Coordinates of C-alpha atoms in Angstrom, one line a residue:
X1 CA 101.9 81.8 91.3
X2 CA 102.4 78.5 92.4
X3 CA 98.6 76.3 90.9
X4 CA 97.1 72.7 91.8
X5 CA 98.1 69.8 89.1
X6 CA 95.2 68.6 87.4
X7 CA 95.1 65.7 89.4
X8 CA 95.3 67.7 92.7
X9 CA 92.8 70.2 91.0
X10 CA 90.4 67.1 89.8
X11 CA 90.4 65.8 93.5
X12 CA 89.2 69.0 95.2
X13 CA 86.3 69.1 92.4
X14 CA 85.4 65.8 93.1
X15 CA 85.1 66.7 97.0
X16 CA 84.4 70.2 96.6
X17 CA 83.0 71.5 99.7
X18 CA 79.0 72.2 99.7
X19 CA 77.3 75.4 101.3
X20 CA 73.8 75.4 102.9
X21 CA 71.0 77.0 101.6
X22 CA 67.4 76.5 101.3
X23 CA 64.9 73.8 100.3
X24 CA 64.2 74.1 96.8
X25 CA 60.3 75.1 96.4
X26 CA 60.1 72.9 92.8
X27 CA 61.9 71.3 89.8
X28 CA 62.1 74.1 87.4
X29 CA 64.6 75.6 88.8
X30 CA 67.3 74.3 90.5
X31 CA 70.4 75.4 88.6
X32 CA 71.9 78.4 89.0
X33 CA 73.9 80.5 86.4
X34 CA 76.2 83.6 87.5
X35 CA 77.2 85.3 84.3
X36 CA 79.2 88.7 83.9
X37 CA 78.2 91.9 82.5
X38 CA 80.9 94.7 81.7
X39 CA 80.6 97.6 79.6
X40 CA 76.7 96.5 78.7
X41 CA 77.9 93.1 77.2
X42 CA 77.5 89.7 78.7
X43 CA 81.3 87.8 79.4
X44 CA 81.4 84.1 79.4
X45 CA 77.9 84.0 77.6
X46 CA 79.5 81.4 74.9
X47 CA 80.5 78.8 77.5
X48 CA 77.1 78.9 79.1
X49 CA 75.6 77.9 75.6
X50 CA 73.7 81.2 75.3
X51 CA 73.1 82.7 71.9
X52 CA 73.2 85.9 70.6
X53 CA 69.3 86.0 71.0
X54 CA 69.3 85.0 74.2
X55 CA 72.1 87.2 75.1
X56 CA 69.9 90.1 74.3
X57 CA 66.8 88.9 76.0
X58 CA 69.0 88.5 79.6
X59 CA 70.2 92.6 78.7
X60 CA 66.7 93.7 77.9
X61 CA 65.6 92.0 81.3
X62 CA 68.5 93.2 83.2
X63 CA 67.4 96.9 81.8
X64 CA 63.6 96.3 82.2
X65 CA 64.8 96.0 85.9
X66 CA 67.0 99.1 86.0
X67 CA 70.1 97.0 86.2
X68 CA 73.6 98.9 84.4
X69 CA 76.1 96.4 85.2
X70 CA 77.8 98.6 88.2
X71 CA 80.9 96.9 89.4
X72 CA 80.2 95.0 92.3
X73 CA 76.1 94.7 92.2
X74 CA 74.0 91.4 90.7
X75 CA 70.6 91.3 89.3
X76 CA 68.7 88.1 89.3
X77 CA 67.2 86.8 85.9
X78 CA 64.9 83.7 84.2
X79 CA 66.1 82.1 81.3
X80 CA 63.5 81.7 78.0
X81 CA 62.8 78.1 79.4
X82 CA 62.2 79.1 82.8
X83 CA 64.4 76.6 84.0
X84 CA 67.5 78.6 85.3
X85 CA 67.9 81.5 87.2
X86 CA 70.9 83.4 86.1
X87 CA 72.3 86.0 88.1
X88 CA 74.0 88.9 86.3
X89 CA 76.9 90.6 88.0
X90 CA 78.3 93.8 87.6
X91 CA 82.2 93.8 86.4
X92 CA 81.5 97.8 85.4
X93 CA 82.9 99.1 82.6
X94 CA 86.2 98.2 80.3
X95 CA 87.8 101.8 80.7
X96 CA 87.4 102.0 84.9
X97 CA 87.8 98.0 85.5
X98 CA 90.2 96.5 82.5
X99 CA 89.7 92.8 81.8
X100 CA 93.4 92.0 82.4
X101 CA 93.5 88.6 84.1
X102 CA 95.8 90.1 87.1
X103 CA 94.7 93.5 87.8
X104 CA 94.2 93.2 91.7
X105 CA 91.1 95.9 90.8
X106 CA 89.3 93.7 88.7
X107 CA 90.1 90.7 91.2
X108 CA 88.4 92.5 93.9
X109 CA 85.6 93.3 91.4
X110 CA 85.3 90.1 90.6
X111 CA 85.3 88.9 93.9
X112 CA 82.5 90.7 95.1
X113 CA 80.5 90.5 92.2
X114 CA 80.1 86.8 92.4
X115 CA 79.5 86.7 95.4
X116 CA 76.3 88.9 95.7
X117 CA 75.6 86.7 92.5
X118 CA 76.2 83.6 94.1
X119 CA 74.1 84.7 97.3
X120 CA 71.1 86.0 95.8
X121 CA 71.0 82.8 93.9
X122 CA 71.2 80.7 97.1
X123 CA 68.1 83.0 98.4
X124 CA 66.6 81.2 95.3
X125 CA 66.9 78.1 96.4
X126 CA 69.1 76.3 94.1
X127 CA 70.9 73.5 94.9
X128 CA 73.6 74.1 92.3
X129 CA 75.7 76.8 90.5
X130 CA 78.0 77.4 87.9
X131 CA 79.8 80.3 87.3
X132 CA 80.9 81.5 83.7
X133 CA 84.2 82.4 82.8
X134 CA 85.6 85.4 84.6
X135 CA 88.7 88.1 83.9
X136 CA 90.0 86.9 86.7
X137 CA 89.2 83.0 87.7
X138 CA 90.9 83.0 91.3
X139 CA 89.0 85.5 92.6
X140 CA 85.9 84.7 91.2
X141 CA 86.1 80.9 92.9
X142 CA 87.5 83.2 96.2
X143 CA 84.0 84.8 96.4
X144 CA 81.6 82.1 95.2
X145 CA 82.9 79.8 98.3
X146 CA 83.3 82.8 101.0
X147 CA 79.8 83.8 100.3
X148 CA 78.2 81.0 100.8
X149 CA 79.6 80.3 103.8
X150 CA 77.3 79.7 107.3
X151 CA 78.8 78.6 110.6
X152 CA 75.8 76.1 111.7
X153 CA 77.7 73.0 113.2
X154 CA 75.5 73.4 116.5
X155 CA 71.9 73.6 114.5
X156 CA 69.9 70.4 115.7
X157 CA 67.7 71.5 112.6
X158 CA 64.9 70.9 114.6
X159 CA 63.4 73.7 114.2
X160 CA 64.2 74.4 110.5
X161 CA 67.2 76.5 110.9
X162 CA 69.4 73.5 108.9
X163 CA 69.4 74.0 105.7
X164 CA 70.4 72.1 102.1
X165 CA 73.3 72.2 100.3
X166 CA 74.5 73.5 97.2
X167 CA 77.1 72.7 94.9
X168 CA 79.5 75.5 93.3
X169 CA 81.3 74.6 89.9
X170 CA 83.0 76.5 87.4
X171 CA 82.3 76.8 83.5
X172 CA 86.2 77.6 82.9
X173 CA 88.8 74.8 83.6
X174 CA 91.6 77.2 84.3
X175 CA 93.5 76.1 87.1
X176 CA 93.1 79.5 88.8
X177 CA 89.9 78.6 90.3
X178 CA 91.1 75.6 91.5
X179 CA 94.0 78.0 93.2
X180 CA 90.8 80.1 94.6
X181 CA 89.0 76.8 95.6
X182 CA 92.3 75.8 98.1
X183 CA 92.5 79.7 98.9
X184 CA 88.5 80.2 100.2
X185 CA 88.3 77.1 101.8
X186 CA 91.5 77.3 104.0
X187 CA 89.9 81.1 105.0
X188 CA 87.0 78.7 106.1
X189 CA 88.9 76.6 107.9
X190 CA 89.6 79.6 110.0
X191 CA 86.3 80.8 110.3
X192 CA 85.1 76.9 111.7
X193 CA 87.5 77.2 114.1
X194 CA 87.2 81.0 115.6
X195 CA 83.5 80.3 115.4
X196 CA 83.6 77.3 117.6
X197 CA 82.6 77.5 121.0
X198 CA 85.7 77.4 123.6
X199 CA 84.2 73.8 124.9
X200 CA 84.3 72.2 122.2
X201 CA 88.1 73.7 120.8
X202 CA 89.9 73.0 123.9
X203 CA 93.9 73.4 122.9
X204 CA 94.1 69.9 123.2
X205 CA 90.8 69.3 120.4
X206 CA 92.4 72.1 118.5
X207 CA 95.6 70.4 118.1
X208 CA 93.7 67.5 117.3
X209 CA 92.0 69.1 114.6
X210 CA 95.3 70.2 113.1
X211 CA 96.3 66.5 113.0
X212 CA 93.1 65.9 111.3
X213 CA 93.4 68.5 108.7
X214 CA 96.8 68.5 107.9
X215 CA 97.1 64.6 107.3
X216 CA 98.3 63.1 104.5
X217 CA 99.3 65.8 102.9
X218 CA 102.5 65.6 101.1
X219 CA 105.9 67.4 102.3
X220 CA 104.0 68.2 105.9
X221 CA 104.7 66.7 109.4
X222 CA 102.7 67.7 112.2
X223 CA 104.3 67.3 115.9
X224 CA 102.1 68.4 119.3
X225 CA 104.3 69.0 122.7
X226 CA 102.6 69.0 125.9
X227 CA 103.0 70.8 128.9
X228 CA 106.4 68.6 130.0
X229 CA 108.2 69.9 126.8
X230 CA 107.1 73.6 127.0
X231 CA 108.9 73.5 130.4
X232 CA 111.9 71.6 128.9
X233 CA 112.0 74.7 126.3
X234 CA 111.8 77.1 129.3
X235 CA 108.6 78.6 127.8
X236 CA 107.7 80.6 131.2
X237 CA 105.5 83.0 129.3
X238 CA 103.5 80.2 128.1
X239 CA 103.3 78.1 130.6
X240 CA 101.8 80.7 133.0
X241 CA 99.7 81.4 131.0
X242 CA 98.5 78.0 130.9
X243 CA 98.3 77.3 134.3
X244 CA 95.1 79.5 135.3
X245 CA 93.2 76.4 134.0
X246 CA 92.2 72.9 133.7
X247 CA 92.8 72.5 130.1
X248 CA 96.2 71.6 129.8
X249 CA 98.6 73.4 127.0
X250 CA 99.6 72.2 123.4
X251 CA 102.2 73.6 121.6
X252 CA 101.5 72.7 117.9
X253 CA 104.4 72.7 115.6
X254 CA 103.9 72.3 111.5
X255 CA 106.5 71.4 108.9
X256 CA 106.2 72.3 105.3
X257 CA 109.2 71.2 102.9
X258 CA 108.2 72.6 99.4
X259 CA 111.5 73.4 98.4
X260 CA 114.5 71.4 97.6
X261 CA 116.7 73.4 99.5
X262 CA 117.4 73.4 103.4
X263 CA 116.7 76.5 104.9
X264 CA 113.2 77.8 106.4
X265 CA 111.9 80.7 103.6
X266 CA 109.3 81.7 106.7
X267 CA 108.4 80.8 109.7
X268 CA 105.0 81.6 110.6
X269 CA 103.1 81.9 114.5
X270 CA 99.8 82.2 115.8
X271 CA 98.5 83.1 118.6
X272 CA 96.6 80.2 120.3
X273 CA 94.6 81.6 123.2
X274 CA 91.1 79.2 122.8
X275 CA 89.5 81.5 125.2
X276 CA 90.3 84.7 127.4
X277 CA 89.0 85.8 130.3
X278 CA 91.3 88.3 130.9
X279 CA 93.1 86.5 134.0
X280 CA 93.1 88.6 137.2
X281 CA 92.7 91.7 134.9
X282 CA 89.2 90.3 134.3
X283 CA 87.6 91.5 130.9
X284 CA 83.8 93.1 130.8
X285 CA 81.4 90.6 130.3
X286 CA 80.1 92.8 127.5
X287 CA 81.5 91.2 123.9
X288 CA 83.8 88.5 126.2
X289 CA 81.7 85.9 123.8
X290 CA 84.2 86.8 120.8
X291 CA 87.0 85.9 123.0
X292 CA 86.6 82.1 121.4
X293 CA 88.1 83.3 118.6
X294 CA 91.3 84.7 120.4
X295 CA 92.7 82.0 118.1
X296 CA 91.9 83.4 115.4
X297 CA 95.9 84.3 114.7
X298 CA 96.5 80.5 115.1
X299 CA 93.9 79.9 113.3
X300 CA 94.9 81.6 109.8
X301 CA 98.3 80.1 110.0
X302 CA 97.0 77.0 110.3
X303 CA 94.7 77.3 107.8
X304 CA 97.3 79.2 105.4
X305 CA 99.4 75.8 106.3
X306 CA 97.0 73.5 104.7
X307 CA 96.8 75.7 101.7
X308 CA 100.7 75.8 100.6
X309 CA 100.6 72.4 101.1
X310 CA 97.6 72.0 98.8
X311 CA 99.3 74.6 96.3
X312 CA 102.4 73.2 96.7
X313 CA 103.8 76.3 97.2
X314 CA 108.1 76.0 96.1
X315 CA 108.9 77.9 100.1
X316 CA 109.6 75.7 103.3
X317 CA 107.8 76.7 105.7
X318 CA 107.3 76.4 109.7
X319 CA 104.7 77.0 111.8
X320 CA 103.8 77.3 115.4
X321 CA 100.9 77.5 117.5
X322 CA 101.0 77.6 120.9
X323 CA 97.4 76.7 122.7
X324 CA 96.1 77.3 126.1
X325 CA 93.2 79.1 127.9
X326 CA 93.5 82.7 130.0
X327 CA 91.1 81.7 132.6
X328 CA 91.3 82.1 136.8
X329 CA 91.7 79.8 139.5
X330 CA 94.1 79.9 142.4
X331 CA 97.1 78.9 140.0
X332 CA 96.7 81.4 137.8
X333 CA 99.1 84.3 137.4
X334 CA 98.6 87.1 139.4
X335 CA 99.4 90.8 138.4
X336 CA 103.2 91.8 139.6
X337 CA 104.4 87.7 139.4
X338 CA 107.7 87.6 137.6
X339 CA 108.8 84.7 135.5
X340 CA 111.5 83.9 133.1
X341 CA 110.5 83.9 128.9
X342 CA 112.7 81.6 126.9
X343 CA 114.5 84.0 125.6
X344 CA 115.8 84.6 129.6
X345 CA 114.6 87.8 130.4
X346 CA 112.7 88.5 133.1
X347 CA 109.3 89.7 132.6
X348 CA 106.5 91.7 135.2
X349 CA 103.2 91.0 134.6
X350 CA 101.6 94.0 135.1
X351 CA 98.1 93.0 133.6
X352 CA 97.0 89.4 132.9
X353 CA 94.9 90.3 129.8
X354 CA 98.4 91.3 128.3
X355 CA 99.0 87.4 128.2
X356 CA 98.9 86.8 124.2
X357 CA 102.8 88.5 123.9
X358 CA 104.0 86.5 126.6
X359 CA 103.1 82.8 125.0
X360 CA 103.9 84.5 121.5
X361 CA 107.1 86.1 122.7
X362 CA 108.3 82.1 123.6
X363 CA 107.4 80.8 120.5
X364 CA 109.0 83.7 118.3
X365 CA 112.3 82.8 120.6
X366 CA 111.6 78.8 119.7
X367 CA 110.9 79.6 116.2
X368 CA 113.5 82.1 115.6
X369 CA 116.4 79.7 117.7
X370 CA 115.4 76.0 116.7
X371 CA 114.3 77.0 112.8
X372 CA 116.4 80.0 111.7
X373 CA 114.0 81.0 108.9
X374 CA 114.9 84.0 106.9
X375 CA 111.5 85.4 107.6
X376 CA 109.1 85.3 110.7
X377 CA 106.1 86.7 111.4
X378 CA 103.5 86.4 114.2
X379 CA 99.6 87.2 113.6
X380 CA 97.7 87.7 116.8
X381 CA 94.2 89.0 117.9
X382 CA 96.8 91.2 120.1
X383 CA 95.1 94.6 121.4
X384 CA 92.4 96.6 121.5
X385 CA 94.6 99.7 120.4
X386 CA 95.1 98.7 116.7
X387 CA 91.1 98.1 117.0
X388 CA 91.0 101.7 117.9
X389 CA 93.6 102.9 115.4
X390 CA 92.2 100.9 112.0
X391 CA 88.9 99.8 112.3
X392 CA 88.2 95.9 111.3
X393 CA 89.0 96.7 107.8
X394 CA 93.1 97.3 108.1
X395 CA 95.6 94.6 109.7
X396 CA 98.5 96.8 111.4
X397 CA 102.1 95.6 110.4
X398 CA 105.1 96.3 112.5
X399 CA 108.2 95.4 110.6
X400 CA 111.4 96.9 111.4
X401 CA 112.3 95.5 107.7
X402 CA 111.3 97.5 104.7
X403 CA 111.6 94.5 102.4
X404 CA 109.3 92.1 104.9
X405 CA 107.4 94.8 104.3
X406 CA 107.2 95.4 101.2
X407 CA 106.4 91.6 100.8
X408 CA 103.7 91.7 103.0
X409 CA 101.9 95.2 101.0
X410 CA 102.2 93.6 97.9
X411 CA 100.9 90.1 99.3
X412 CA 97.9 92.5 100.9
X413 CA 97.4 93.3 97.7
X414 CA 96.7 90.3 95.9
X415 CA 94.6 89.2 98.6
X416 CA 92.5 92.7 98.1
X417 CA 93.2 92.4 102.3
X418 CA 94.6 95.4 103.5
X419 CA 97.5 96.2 105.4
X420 CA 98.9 99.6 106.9
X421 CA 102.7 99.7 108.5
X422 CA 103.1 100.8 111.9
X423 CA 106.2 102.5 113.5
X424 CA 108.7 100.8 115.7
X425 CA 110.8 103.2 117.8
X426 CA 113.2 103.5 121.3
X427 CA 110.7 104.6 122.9
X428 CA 108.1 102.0 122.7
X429 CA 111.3 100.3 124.2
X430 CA 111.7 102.6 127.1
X431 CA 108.5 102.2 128.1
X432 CA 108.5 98.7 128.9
X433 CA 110.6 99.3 131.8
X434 CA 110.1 97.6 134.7
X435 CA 111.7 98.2 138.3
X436 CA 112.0 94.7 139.6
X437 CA 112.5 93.0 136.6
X438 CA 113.9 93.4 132.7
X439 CA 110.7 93.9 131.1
X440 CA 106.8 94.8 132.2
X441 CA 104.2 93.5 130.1
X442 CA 102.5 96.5 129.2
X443 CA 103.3 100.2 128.8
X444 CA 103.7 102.4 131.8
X445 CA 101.7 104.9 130.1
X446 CA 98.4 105.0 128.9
X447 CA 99.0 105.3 124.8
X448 CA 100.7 103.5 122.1
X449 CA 99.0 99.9 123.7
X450 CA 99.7 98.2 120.2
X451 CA 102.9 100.0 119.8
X452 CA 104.1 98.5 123.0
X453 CA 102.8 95.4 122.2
X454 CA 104.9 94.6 119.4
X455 CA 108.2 96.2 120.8
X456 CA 107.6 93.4 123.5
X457 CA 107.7 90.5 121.2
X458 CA 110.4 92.3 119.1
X459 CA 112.7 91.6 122.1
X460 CA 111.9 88.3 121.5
X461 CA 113.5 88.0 118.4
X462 CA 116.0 90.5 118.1
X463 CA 117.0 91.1 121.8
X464 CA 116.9 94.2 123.7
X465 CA 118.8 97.3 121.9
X466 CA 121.6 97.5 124.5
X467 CA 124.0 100.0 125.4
X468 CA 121.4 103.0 124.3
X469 CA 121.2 104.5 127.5
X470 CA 121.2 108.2 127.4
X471 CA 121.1 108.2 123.8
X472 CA 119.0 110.1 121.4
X473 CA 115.9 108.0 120.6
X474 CA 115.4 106.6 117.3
X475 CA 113.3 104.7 115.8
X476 CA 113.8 101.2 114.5
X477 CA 112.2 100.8 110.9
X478 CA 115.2 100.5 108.9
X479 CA 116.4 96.7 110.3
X480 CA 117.4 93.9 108.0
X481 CA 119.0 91.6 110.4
X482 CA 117.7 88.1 109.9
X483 CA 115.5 86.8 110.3
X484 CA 113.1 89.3 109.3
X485 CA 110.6 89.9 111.6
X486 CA 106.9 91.1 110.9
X487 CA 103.9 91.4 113.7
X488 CA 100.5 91.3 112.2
X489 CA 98.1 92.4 114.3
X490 CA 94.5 91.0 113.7
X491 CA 92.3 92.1 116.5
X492 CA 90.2 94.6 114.0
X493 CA 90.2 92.1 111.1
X494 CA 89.3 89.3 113.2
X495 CA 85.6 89.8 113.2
X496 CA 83.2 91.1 110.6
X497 CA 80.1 93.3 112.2
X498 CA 78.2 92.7 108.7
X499 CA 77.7 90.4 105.9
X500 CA 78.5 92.3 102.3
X501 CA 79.8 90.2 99.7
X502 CA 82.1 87.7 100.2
X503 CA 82.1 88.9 104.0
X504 CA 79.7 86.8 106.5
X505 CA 79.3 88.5 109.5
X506 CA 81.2 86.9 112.7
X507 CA 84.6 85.6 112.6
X508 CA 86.2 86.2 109.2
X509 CA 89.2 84.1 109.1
X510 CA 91.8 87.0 108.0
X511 CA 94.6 87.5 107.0
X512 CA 94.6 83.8 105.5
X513 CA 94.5 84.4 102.0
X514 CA 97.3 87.1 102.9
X515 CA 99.6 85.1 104.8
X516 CA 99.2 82.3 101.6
X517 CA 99.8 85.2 99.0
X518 CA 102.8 86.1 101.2
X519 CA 104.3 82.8 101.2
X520 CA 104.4 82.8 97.1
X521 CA 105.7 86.2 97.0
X522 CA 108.4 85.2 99.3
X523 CA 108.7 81.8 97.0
X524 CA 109.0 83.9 93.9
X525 CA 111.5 86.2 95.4
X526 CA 113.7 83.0 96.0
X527 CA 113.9 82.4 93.0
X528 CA 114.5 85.1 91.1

């Protein structure tokens, strides 16, 4: 895995991000200590200058309070002096957890450990924490920073709600929890911007924001098309879309160059819908609120973006974005219009809340024509099917590629974010038909909505399957023709109903840390 120099690695430590918690009630206690427990034995207890006395005075507390060390849990303690709290997490024991450094079971262990650590330290009110050495440094930076998260950029603080903030450092110099550090904050980046409110993260602010993040970074160039270019690309999909309201389109397109070859490893897009209404096909008003984070696809790739640049990741990479609003007014599309995608099929809209594949299925085309990467995926909050199907906790995967996919599992993997495959087949295809035009938007039936979905934007890249009429359906996961195409579909993931470690309830800011592991694995693959 691709790490921060120790410059790059000194910089982020020296700007590290701080978290808000409370005000402190005295002195005595302001720093925090999260230390591990496995198998009944304190780990990193030598680089927290704790003795063997003291050692057994934090178990004997720890036991006094009925705490065993169970993987996952924490248990808040004093030190002798009084003057530190120290939080003990559970890693569990060394014959179900391992301590090996990369065991994705102890990463996820890890993960969560520290942050219920890290969380109950904050209900403490410390303003600072350090956390001992861990069996696995990544993930125990991951869920220090993801914990402590809180969304409160509209809190005049007027009546309290603001709070202080808190400083998060690490005992161990390994450069993996600098790699965490880049990892957790570029997952929230993601969660600032699907947590913003739709007036303030217009397209045009949210391309602006881009600009502002992604500058001065090394090997990336950022480059924002208006609404005259989309229609010089032929983007019909997007661009009526777009017209339903006054907020005119952006088109955000990123360039990372980490290797020294030419070709694109990946190219990457998210969905960019700021806020949905649901056009015409009007949404209930009943949870429309989480529609501001209809971005949240072009969100994580963004955010992902910032972080392979930071990790200098040894993959070039592109990625697109393309921004509007799905609102109503007299321009806005109407169901049955017909208009031409960039690809140059013709396309029915047969339901106006079906409008993420339409600006997704341009920019897939764009992507797919202009950059010729080997791999391309799109991530999109796309339907309420996959919602249905898996729950928030799965992202569903359609991939008619068995290597993507296999890319993508073991990237889901790392990440401890999971990931299920989905089947592509004819007659998703078939059911797309349309009898004015080449294509409706939707199914003509009501079933398989996410299935559909993605045999849509397929199209997109691969073209239609023609000259199958008549012929025994198949299905289509068996496809290596390049570029490899994945659809990630996010609308589950997208939102967390309840805070449990490293998890804050609202707008999580998956599959970031996915779409980053993904990009390595792909990076590593080139070079083997």
């Amino acid at each position: 895995m691709q790490v921060l120099s120790k410059t790059a690695g000194a910089l982020l430590r020296g700007s590290q991000r701080s978290f808000s918690t409370g005000r402190v009630v005295s002195d005595a206690a302001k720093r925090g200590l999260v230390l591990g427990m496995l198998s009944n034995k304190l780990v990193g207890a030598d680089s927290a200058a704790l003795d063997a006395a003291q050692q057994q005075k934090l178990l004997a507390q720890a036991a006094a309070l009925g705490f065993t060390g169970e993987a996952g849990k924490a248990q808040t303690v004093l030190s002798d002096d009084l003057q530190q709290h120290i939080s003990l997490v559970g890693l569990g024991s060394a014959n179900s957890a391992g301590v090996e450094a990369q065991d994705t079971t102890v990463s996820e262990i890890v993960r969560t450990a520290v942050a219920n650590g890290v969380r109950q330290l904050r209900a403490h009110k410390v303003t600072s924490v350090s956390v001992a050495p861990m069996p696995h440094a990544q993930a125990a930076a991951e869920g220090a920073r993801l914990a402590l998260y809180k969304f409160d950029a509209f809190k005049s603080g007027a009546g309290g709600e603001k709070s202080a903030d808190v400083a998060v450092s690490s005992l161990d110099a390994a450069v993996e929890w600098d790699a965490g550090h880049v990892c957790a904050e570029a997952q929230n980046l993601a969660r600032d911007l699907t947590n913003t409110p739709a007036n303030f993260l217009t397209p045009t602010a949210f391309a602006e924001r881009v600009q502002q993040e992604l500058s001065g970074l090394d090997n990336v160039q950022v480059h924002v098309h208006g609404p005259e270019w989309a229609e010089q690309q032929r983007m019909g999909g997007l661009v009526m879309v777009a017209k339903g309201s006054s907020q005119p389109l952006r088109f955000v397109e990123i360039e990372y160059r980490g290797a020294s070859t030419d070709g694109v490893g990946l190219g990457m897009v998210g969905k960019g819908v700021t806020f949905d209404t649901g056009g015409y096909s009007l949404k209930p008003g009943r949870h429309m609120d989480a529609m501001k984070g209809d971005m949240g696809g072009g969100a994580a790739v963004v955010a992902a973006m910032r972080a392979l640049a930071q990790l200098r990741v040894p993959l070039n990479v592109v990625a697109v974005v393309p921004l509007c609003e799905n609102m109503i007014s007299g321009g806005a599309a109407k169901v049955s219009d017909v208009y031409t995608a960039r690809s140059g099929q013709t396309i029915e809209v047969m339901n106006t809340d079906a409008e993420g594949r339409l600006i997704l299925a341009d920019a897939l085309h764009y992507v797919a024509d202009v950059h010729k990467p080997a791999a391309l995926i799109d991530v999109a909050t796309l339907t309420g099917a996959m919602v249905v199907a898996l729950g928030e906790l799965y992202t569903g995967v359609f991939t008619p590629s068995p290597r993507l996919w296999k890319s993508i599992e073991r990237a889901s993997v790392v990440a401890d974010e999971p990931a299920w495959r989905m089947p592509l087949h004819d007659a998703w295809d078939s059911m797309l038909a349309s009898p004015i035009a080449d294509l409706s938007n939707i199914g003509n039936r009501s079933e398989a909505g996410a299935c559909t979905a993605a045999a849509f934007l397929r199209q997109a890249v691969h073209g239609p399957r023609t000259g199958r009429e008549g012929a025994v359906l198949r299905d289509q996961n068996n496809d290596e023709r390049v570029p490899r195409w994945a659809h990630l579909d996010i609308a589950g993931p997208m939102e967390a109903a309840a805070t449990t470690g490293y998890h804050a309830k609202g707008m999580s800011g998956r599959p970031t840390r996915l779409l980053i592991a993904l990009a390595q694995e792909l990076a590593r693959a080139d070079a083997a």
